[in-house]
Structure formats: structure tokens, C-alpha cells
Amino acid sequence: TVVLGPDWAEAGTYAQIMSVWMFLQFITSPITTLATVLERQEIGLVRNIIFVITTVLALGAGGWIGETRIALGVLSVFGCLIYGSLCLILAKLSGVGYSVVFHILYLNILKWLPAGVFIMLLTFWKVNVLLKVVLTGLLTGMYYVYLWYKFKGDLVLPKWR
């Protein structure tokens, strides 16, 4: 609503509903080529078949009950399960154990937690949208300044162990 006006508020709600799914798709996308490299294209085929079926079910159920948000929510849950499991399968096939994947996930959730909780509280307290955008931008900027100083200007992150 800050940039496009109140007519686009519902689109913002839809984007929020699908954000975790889209994030998982975004981080999984680069490693999906591993299936081709490992000559396991059936993984992509099965993923696509499951995705089509769950999309039809989610959107069909949402349309049947007349609730767009519920349809998108169910679709997002299916998408998270599909892309999350794909990430785990491809990590395992490439020799990365589940414990390493979950350790990386755990560490990044801990990094996100302070800012994420703060932003959720701002939403809960119904803080002005423009103020939320500004505060989120400041938090993001502070995080990158922290990274800059932590890695002394070299933002190529060290390899995971």
C-alpha cells in the first residue's frame, strides 16, 4: 500500500502468504541442476508431477470453498514441503548429510530471529506501514554493515564445515 496504494493491499497479503514458499524455491533453484549432473532426472519429474497435483488440489479446494487466502496458504504449505524435501534429497545425493543442512538452517534462523520477531511485533502493534518499511531497511542495512566489518570488506563467506 505504500507504493501502489490501497487497491494493492490484497496483493501484498497474497505475497506474504506465499513468501516462505517462494524463498524456499529461490534457495533450492540453483541446486536443482544437481539432479541433471547426477543423472537423476526422475527427481525433477516426480517433483513436477507432485507439484501439479498439489496445485490443482489446493486451488481447486480454495475455489470450491470460495477462499483465495486459504487456497494460497495450502498451496504454500505444499510448495514448502515439496521444495524443502527436494533440497534435502539433493543435499543427500551430493554427499551433504542432513545434520549439516539442519545445522546451517538452525544458525540462519538464529540470525534472523531478532529482526524477524521485531518486525512481527511491529505488525502486531499495527505500526504505520511506511515506518515498518523504513525500520526494515535500517535493520537490513545494519546487518550488511555488520557483515562488512566481520569479514573485513570481503563478503565472500567462508565455506561451511
PDB file of C-alpha atoms in Angstrom:
ATOM      1  CA  THR A   1       0.000   0.000   0.000  1.00  0.00           C
ATOM      2  CA  VAL A   2       2.986   2.323   0.474  1.00  0.00           C
ATOM      3  CA  VAL A   3       3.954   2.407  -3.198  1.00  0.00           C
ATOM      4  CA  LEU A   4       0.934   1.211  -5.186  1.00  0.00           C
ATOM      5  CA  GLY A   5      -1.897   2.407  -2.965  1.00  0.00           C
ATOM      6  CA  PRO A   6      -4.683   0.677  -1.044  1.00  0.00           C
ATOM      7  CA  ASP A   7      -6.064  -1.127  -4.100  1.00  0.00           C
ATOM      8  CA  TRP A   8      -2.998  -3.386  -3.996  1.00  0.00           C
ATOM      9  CA  ALA A   9      -3.255  -4.317  -0.295  1.00  0.00           C
ATOM     10  CA  GLU A  10      -4.730  -7.743  -1.091  1.00  0.00           C
ATOM     11  CA  ALA A  11      -1.829  -8.499  -3.453  1.00  0.00           C
ATOM     12  CA  GLY A  12       0.532  -7.723  -0.577  1.00  0.00           C
ATOM     13  CA  THR A  13      -1.350 -10.183   1.606  1.00  0.00           C
ATOM     14  CA  TYR A  14      -1.029 -12.837  -1.085  1.00  0.00           C
ATOM     15  CA  ALA A  15       2.708 -12.152  -1.323  1.00  0.00           C
ATOM     16  CA  GLN A  16       3.032 -12.571   2.452  1.00  0.00           C
ATOM     17  CA  ILE A  17       1.172 -15.878   2.331  1.00  0.00           C
ATOM     18  CA  MET A  18       3.455 -17.215  -0.390  1.00  0.00           C
ATOM     19  CA  SER A  19       6.733 -15.667   0.849  1.00  0.00           C
ATOM     20  CA  VAL A  20       8.188 -18.692   2.658  1.00  0.00           C
ATOM     21  CA  TRP A  21       7.379 -20.962  -0.290  1.00  0.00           C
ATOM     22  CA  MET A  22       8.939 -18.516  -2.751  1.00  0.00           C
ATOM     23  CA  PHE A  23      12.005 -18.197  -0.518  1.00  0.00           C
ATOM     24  CA  LEU A  24      12.448 -21.979  -0.457  1.00  0.00           C
ATOM     25  CA  GLN A  25      12.012 -22.105  -4.224  1.00  0.00           C
ATOM     26  CA  PHE A  26      14.587 -19.327  -4.587  1.00  0.00           C
ATOM     27  CA  ILE A  27      17.245 -21.054  -2.487  1.00  0.00           C
ATOM     28  CA  THR A  28      16.546 -24.504  -3.955  1.00  0.00           C
ATOM     29  CA  SER A  29      16.569 -23.378  -7.580  1.00  0.00           C
ATOM     30  CA  PRO A  30      20.384 -23.267  -8.050  1.00  0.00           C
ATOM     31  CA  ILE A  31      20.873 -26.800  -6.732  1.00  0.00           C
ATOM     32  CA  THR A  32      18.162 -28.387  -8.873  1.00  0.00           C
ATOM     33  CA  THR A  33      20.762 -28.789 -11.637  1.00  0.00           C
ATOM     34  CA  LEU A  34      22.383 -31.419  -9.393  1.00  0.00           C
ATOM     35  CA  ALA A  35      19.700 -33.866 -10.497  1.00  0.00           C
ATOM     36  CA  THR A  36      20.902 -33.489 -14.075  1.00  0.00           C
ATOM     37  CA  VAL A  37      24.572 -33.627 -13.139  1.00  0.00           C
ATOM     38  CA  LEU A  38      23.981 -36.792 -11.099  1.00  0.00           C
ATOM     39  CA  GLU A  39      21.841 -38.212 -13.932  1.00  0.00           C
ATOM     40  CA  ARG A  40      18.791 -38.421 -11.683  1.00  0.00           C
ATOM     41  CA  GLN A  41      16.275 -36.501 -13.815  1.00  0.00           C
ATOM     42  CA  GLU A  42      13.463 -38.612 -12.374  1.00  0.00           C
ATOM     43  CA  ILE A  43      13.735 -36.447  -9.257  1.00  0.00           C
ATOM     44  CA  GLY A  44      12.673 -33.386 -11.246  1.00  0.00           C
ATOM     45  CA  LEU A  45       9.929 -35.340 -12.979  1.00  0.00           C
ATOM     46  CA  VAL A  46       8.472 -36.600  -9.702  1.00  0.00           C
ATOM     47  CA  ARG A  47       8.718 -33.117  -8.182  1.00  0.00           C
ATOM     48  CA  ASN A  48       6.856 -31.586 -11.120  1.00  0.00           C
ATOM     49  CA  ILE A  49       4.132 -34.257 -11.078  1.00  0.00           C
ATOM     50  CA  ILE A  50       3.606 -33.802  -7.334  1.00  0.00           C
ATOM     51  CA  PHE A  51       3.618 -30.027  -7.752  1.00  0.00           C
ATOM     52  CA  VAL A  52       0.967 -30.099 -10.484  1.00  0.00           C
ATOM     53  CA  ILE A  53      -1.261 -32.427  -8.447  1.00  0.00           C
ATOM     54  CA  THR A  54      -0.943 -30.390  -5.241  1.00  0.00           C
ATOM     55  CA  THR A  55      -1.505 -27.119  -7.119  1.00  0.00           C
ATOM     56  CA  VAL A  56      -4.719 -28.420  -8.676  1.00  0.00           C
ATOM     57  CA  LEU A  57      -5.883 -29.754  -5.295  1.00  0.00           C
ATOM     58  CA  ALA A  58      -5.044 -26.562  -3.376  1.00  0.00           C
ATOM     59  CA  LEU A  59      -6.519 -24.135  -5.880  1.00  0.00           C
ATOM     60  CA  GLY A  60      -9.499 -26.407  -6.541  1.00  0.00           C
ATOM     61  CA  ALA A  61     -10.262 -26.706  -2.826  1.00  0.00           C
ATOM     62  CA  GLY A  62      -9.862 -22.956  -2.339  1.00  0.00           C
ATOM     63  CA  GLY A  63     -12.118 -22.243  -5.305  1.00  0.00           C
ATOM     64  CA  TRP A  64     -14.680 -24.768  -4.096  1.00  0.00           C
ATOM     65  CA  ILE A  65     -14.968 -23.102  -0.670  1.00  0.00           C
ATOM     66  CA  GLY A  66     -14.518 -19.622  -2.153  1.00  0.00           C
ATOM     67  CA  GLU A  67     -11.442 -18.637  -0.103  1.00  0.00           C
ATOM     68  CA  THR A  68      -8.468 -17.364  -2.058  1.00  0.00           C
ATOM     69  CA  ARG A  69      -6.276 -16.927   1.020  1.00  0.00           C
ATOM     70  CA  ILE A  70      -6.868 -20.490   2.174  1.00  0.00           C
ATOM     71  CA  ALA A  71      -6.089 -21.783  -1.327  1.00  0.00           C
ATOM     72  CA  LEU A  72      -2.826 -19.835  -1.394  1.00  0.00           C
ATOM     73  CA  GLY A  73      -1.998 -20.934   2.148  1.00  0.00           C
ATOM     74  CA  VAL A  74      -2.495 -24.611   1.298  1.00  0.00           C
ATOM     75  CA  LEU A  75      -0.554 -24.143  -1.947  1.00  0.00           C
ATOM     76  CA  SER A  76       2.269 -22.508   0.024  1.00  0.00           C
ATOM     77  CA  VAL A  77       2.389 -25.355   2.543  1.00  0.00           C
ATOM     78  CA  PHE A  78       2.573 -27.893  -0.304  1.00  0.00           C
ATOM     79  CA  GLY A  79       5.249 -25.788  -2.006  1.00  0.00           C
ATOM     80  CA  CYS A  80       7.309 -25.601   1.188  1.00  0.00           C
ATOM     81  CA  LEU A  81       7.068 -29.363   1.654  1.00  0.00           C
ATOM     82  CA  ILE A  82       7.998 -30.042  -1.978  1.00  0.00           C
ATOM     83  CA  TYR A  83      10.947 -27.652  -2.176  1.00  0.00           C
ATOM     84  CA  GLY A  84      12.132 -28.420   1.354  1.00  0.00           C
ATOM     85  CA  SER A  85      12.187 -32.145   0.650  1.00  0.00           C
ATOM     86  CA  LEU A  86      13.834 -31.529  -2.741  1.00  0.00           C
ATOM     87  CA  CYS A  87      16.581 -29.568  -1.013  1.00  0.00           C
ATOM     88  CA  LEU A  88      17.151 -32.416   1.464  1.00  0.00           C
ATOM     89  CA  ILE A  89      17.141 -35.083  -1.266  1.00  0.00           C
ATOM     90  CA  LEU A  90      19.627 -33.192  -3.429  1.00  0.00           C
ATOM     91  CA  ALA A  91      21.857 -32.419  -0.453  1.00  0.00           C
ATOM     92  CA  LYS A  92      21.917 -36.101   0.479  1.00  0.00           C
ATOM     93  CA  LEU A  93      22.668 -37.151  -3.115  1.00  0.00           C
ATOM     94  CA  SER A  94      25.561 -34.690  -3.264  1.00  0.00           C
ATOM     95  CA  GLY A  95      27.085 -36.093  -0.077  1.00  0.00           C
ATOM     96  CA  VAL A  96      25.929 -33.467   2.381  1.00  0.00           C
ATOM     97  CA  GLY A  97      24.344 -35.032   5.444  1.00  0.00           C
ATOM     98  CA  TYR A  98      21.040 -33.964   6.925  1.00  0.00           C
ATOM     99  CA  SER A  99      22.792 -32.840  10.089  1.00  0.00           C
ATOM    100  CA  VAL A 100      24.845 -30.298   8.119  1.00  0.00           C
ATOM    101  CA  VAL A 101      21.745 -28.971   6.339  1.00  0.00           C
ATOM    102  CA  PHE A 102      19.808 -28.625   9.591  1.00  0.00           C
ATOM    103  CA  HIS A 103      22.796 -27.043  11.342  1.00  0.00           C
ATOM    104  CA  ILE A 104      23.039 -24.381   8.620  1.00  0.00           C
ATOM    105  CA  LEU A 105      19.286 -23.832   8.811  1.00  0.00           C
ATOM    106  CA  TYR A 106      19.433 -23.543  12.605  1.00  0.00           C
ATOM    107  CA  LEU A 107      22.272 -20.989  12.518  1.00  0.00           C
ATOM    108  CA  ASN A 108      20.466 -18.845   9.949  1.00  0.00           C
ATOM    109  CA  ILE A 109      17.196 -18.947  11.877  1.00  0.00           C
ATOM    110  CA  LEU A 110      19.109 -17.715  14.934  1.00  0.00           C
ATOM    111  CA  LYS A 111      20.483 -14.830  12.863  1.00  0.00           C
ATOM    112  CA  TRP A 112      17.001 -13.974  11.590  1.00  0.00           C
ATOM    113  CA  LEU A 113      15.227 -14.288  14.929  1.00  0.00           C
ATOM    114  CA  PRO A 114      15.886 -10.828  16.486  1.00  0.00           C
ATOM    115  CA  ALA A 115      14.930  -8.851  13.377  1.00  0.00           C
ATOM    116  CA  GLY A 116      12.090 -11.215  12.458  1.00  0.00           C
ATOM    117  CA  VAL A 117      10.496 -11.022  15.889  1.00  0.00           C
ATOM    118  CA  PHE A 118      10.909  -7.242  15.889  1.00  0.00           C
ATOM    119  CA  ILE A 119       9.172  -6.914  12.512  1.00  0.00           C
ATOM    120  CA  MET A 120       6.384  -9.279  13.602  1.00  0.00           C
ATOM    121  CA  LEU A 121       5.859  -7.201  16.734  1.00  0.00           C
ATOM    122  CA  LEU A 122       5.621  -4.056  14.612  1.00  0.00           C
ATOM    123  CA  THR A 123       2.927  -5.770  12.553  1.00  0.00           C
ATOM    124  CA  PHE A 124       1.117  -6.972  15.673  1.00  0.00           C
ATOM    125  CA  TRP A 125       1.204  -3.458  17.157  1.00  0.00           C
ATOM    126  CA  LYS A 126      -0.181  -2.108  13.839  1.00  0.00           C
ATOM    127  CA  VAL A 127       2.717   0.298  13.297  1.00  0.00           C
ATOM    128  CA  ASN A 128       2.433   2.531  10.226  1.00  0.00           C
ATOM    129  CA  VAL A 129       3.413   0.618   7.068  1.00  0.00           C
ATOM    130  CA  LEU A 130       5.862   3.285   5.910  1.00  0.00           C
ATOM    131  CA  LEU A 131       7.600   3.223   9.302  1.00  0.00           C
ATOM    132  CA  LYS A 132       7.832  -0.587   9.069  1.00  0.00           C
ATOM    133  CA  VAL A 133       9.452  -0.311   5.640  1.00  0.00           C
ATOM    134  CA  VAL A 134      11.966   2.246   6.914  1.00  0.00           C
ATOM    135  CA  LEU A 135      12.796   0.205  10.026  1.00  0.00           C
ATOM    136  CA  THR A 136      13.162  -2.978   7.977  1.00  0.00           C
ATOM    137  CA  GLY A 137      15.510  -1.166   5.606  1.00  0.00           C
ATOM    138  CA  LEU A 138      17.559   0.108   8.537  1.00  0.00           C
ATOM    139  CA  LEU A 139      17.790  -3.384  10.041  1.00  0.00           C
ATOM    140  CA  THR A 140      18.883  -4.798   6.696  1.00  0.00           C
ATOM    141  CA  GLY A 141      21.481  -2.067   6.280  1.00  0.00           C
ATOM    142  CA  MET A 142      22.809  -2.641   9.795  1.00  0.00           C
ATOM    143  CA  TYR A 143      23.134  -6.354   9.097  1.00  0.00           C
ATOM    144  CA  TYR A 144      25.176  -5.775   5.930  1.00  0.00           C
ATOM    145  CA  VAL A 145      27.396  -3.246   7.705  1.00  0.00           C
ATOM    146  CA  TYR A 146      27.953  -5.895  10.392  1.00  0.00           C
ATOM    147  CA  LEU A 147      28.872  -8.463   7.716  1.00  0.00           C
ATOM    148  CA  TRP A 148      31.178  -5.969   6.047  1.00  0.00           C
ATOM    149  CA  TYR A 149      33.137  -5.384   9.247  1.00  0.00           C
ATOM    150  CA  LYS A 150      33.050  -9.029  10.309  1.00  0.00           C
ATOM    151  CA  PHE A 151      34.612 -10.182   7.048  1.00  0.00           C
ATOM    152  CA  LYS A 152      36.779  -7.052   6.681  1.00  0.00           C
ATOM    153  CA  GLY A 153      35.254  -5.995   3.389  1.00  0.00           C
ATOM    154  CA  ASP A 154      35.468  -9.466   1.841  1.00  0.00           C
ATOM    155  CA  LEU A 155      31.830 -10.518   1.612  1.00  0.00           C
ATOM    156  CA  VAL A 156      32.694 -13.899   0.129  1.00  0.00           C
ATOM    157  CA  LEU A 157      31.517 -16.017   3.038  1.00  0.00           C
ATOM    158  CA  PRO A 158      33.736 -18.827   4.337  1.00  0.00           C
ATOM    159  CA  LYS A 159      32.876 -22.399   3.398  1.00  0.00           C
ATOM    160  CA  TRP A 160      30.660 -24.407   5.699  1.00  0.00           C
ATOM    161  CA  ARG A 161      32.402 -27.124   7.633  1.00  0.00           C
TER     162      ARG A 161
END
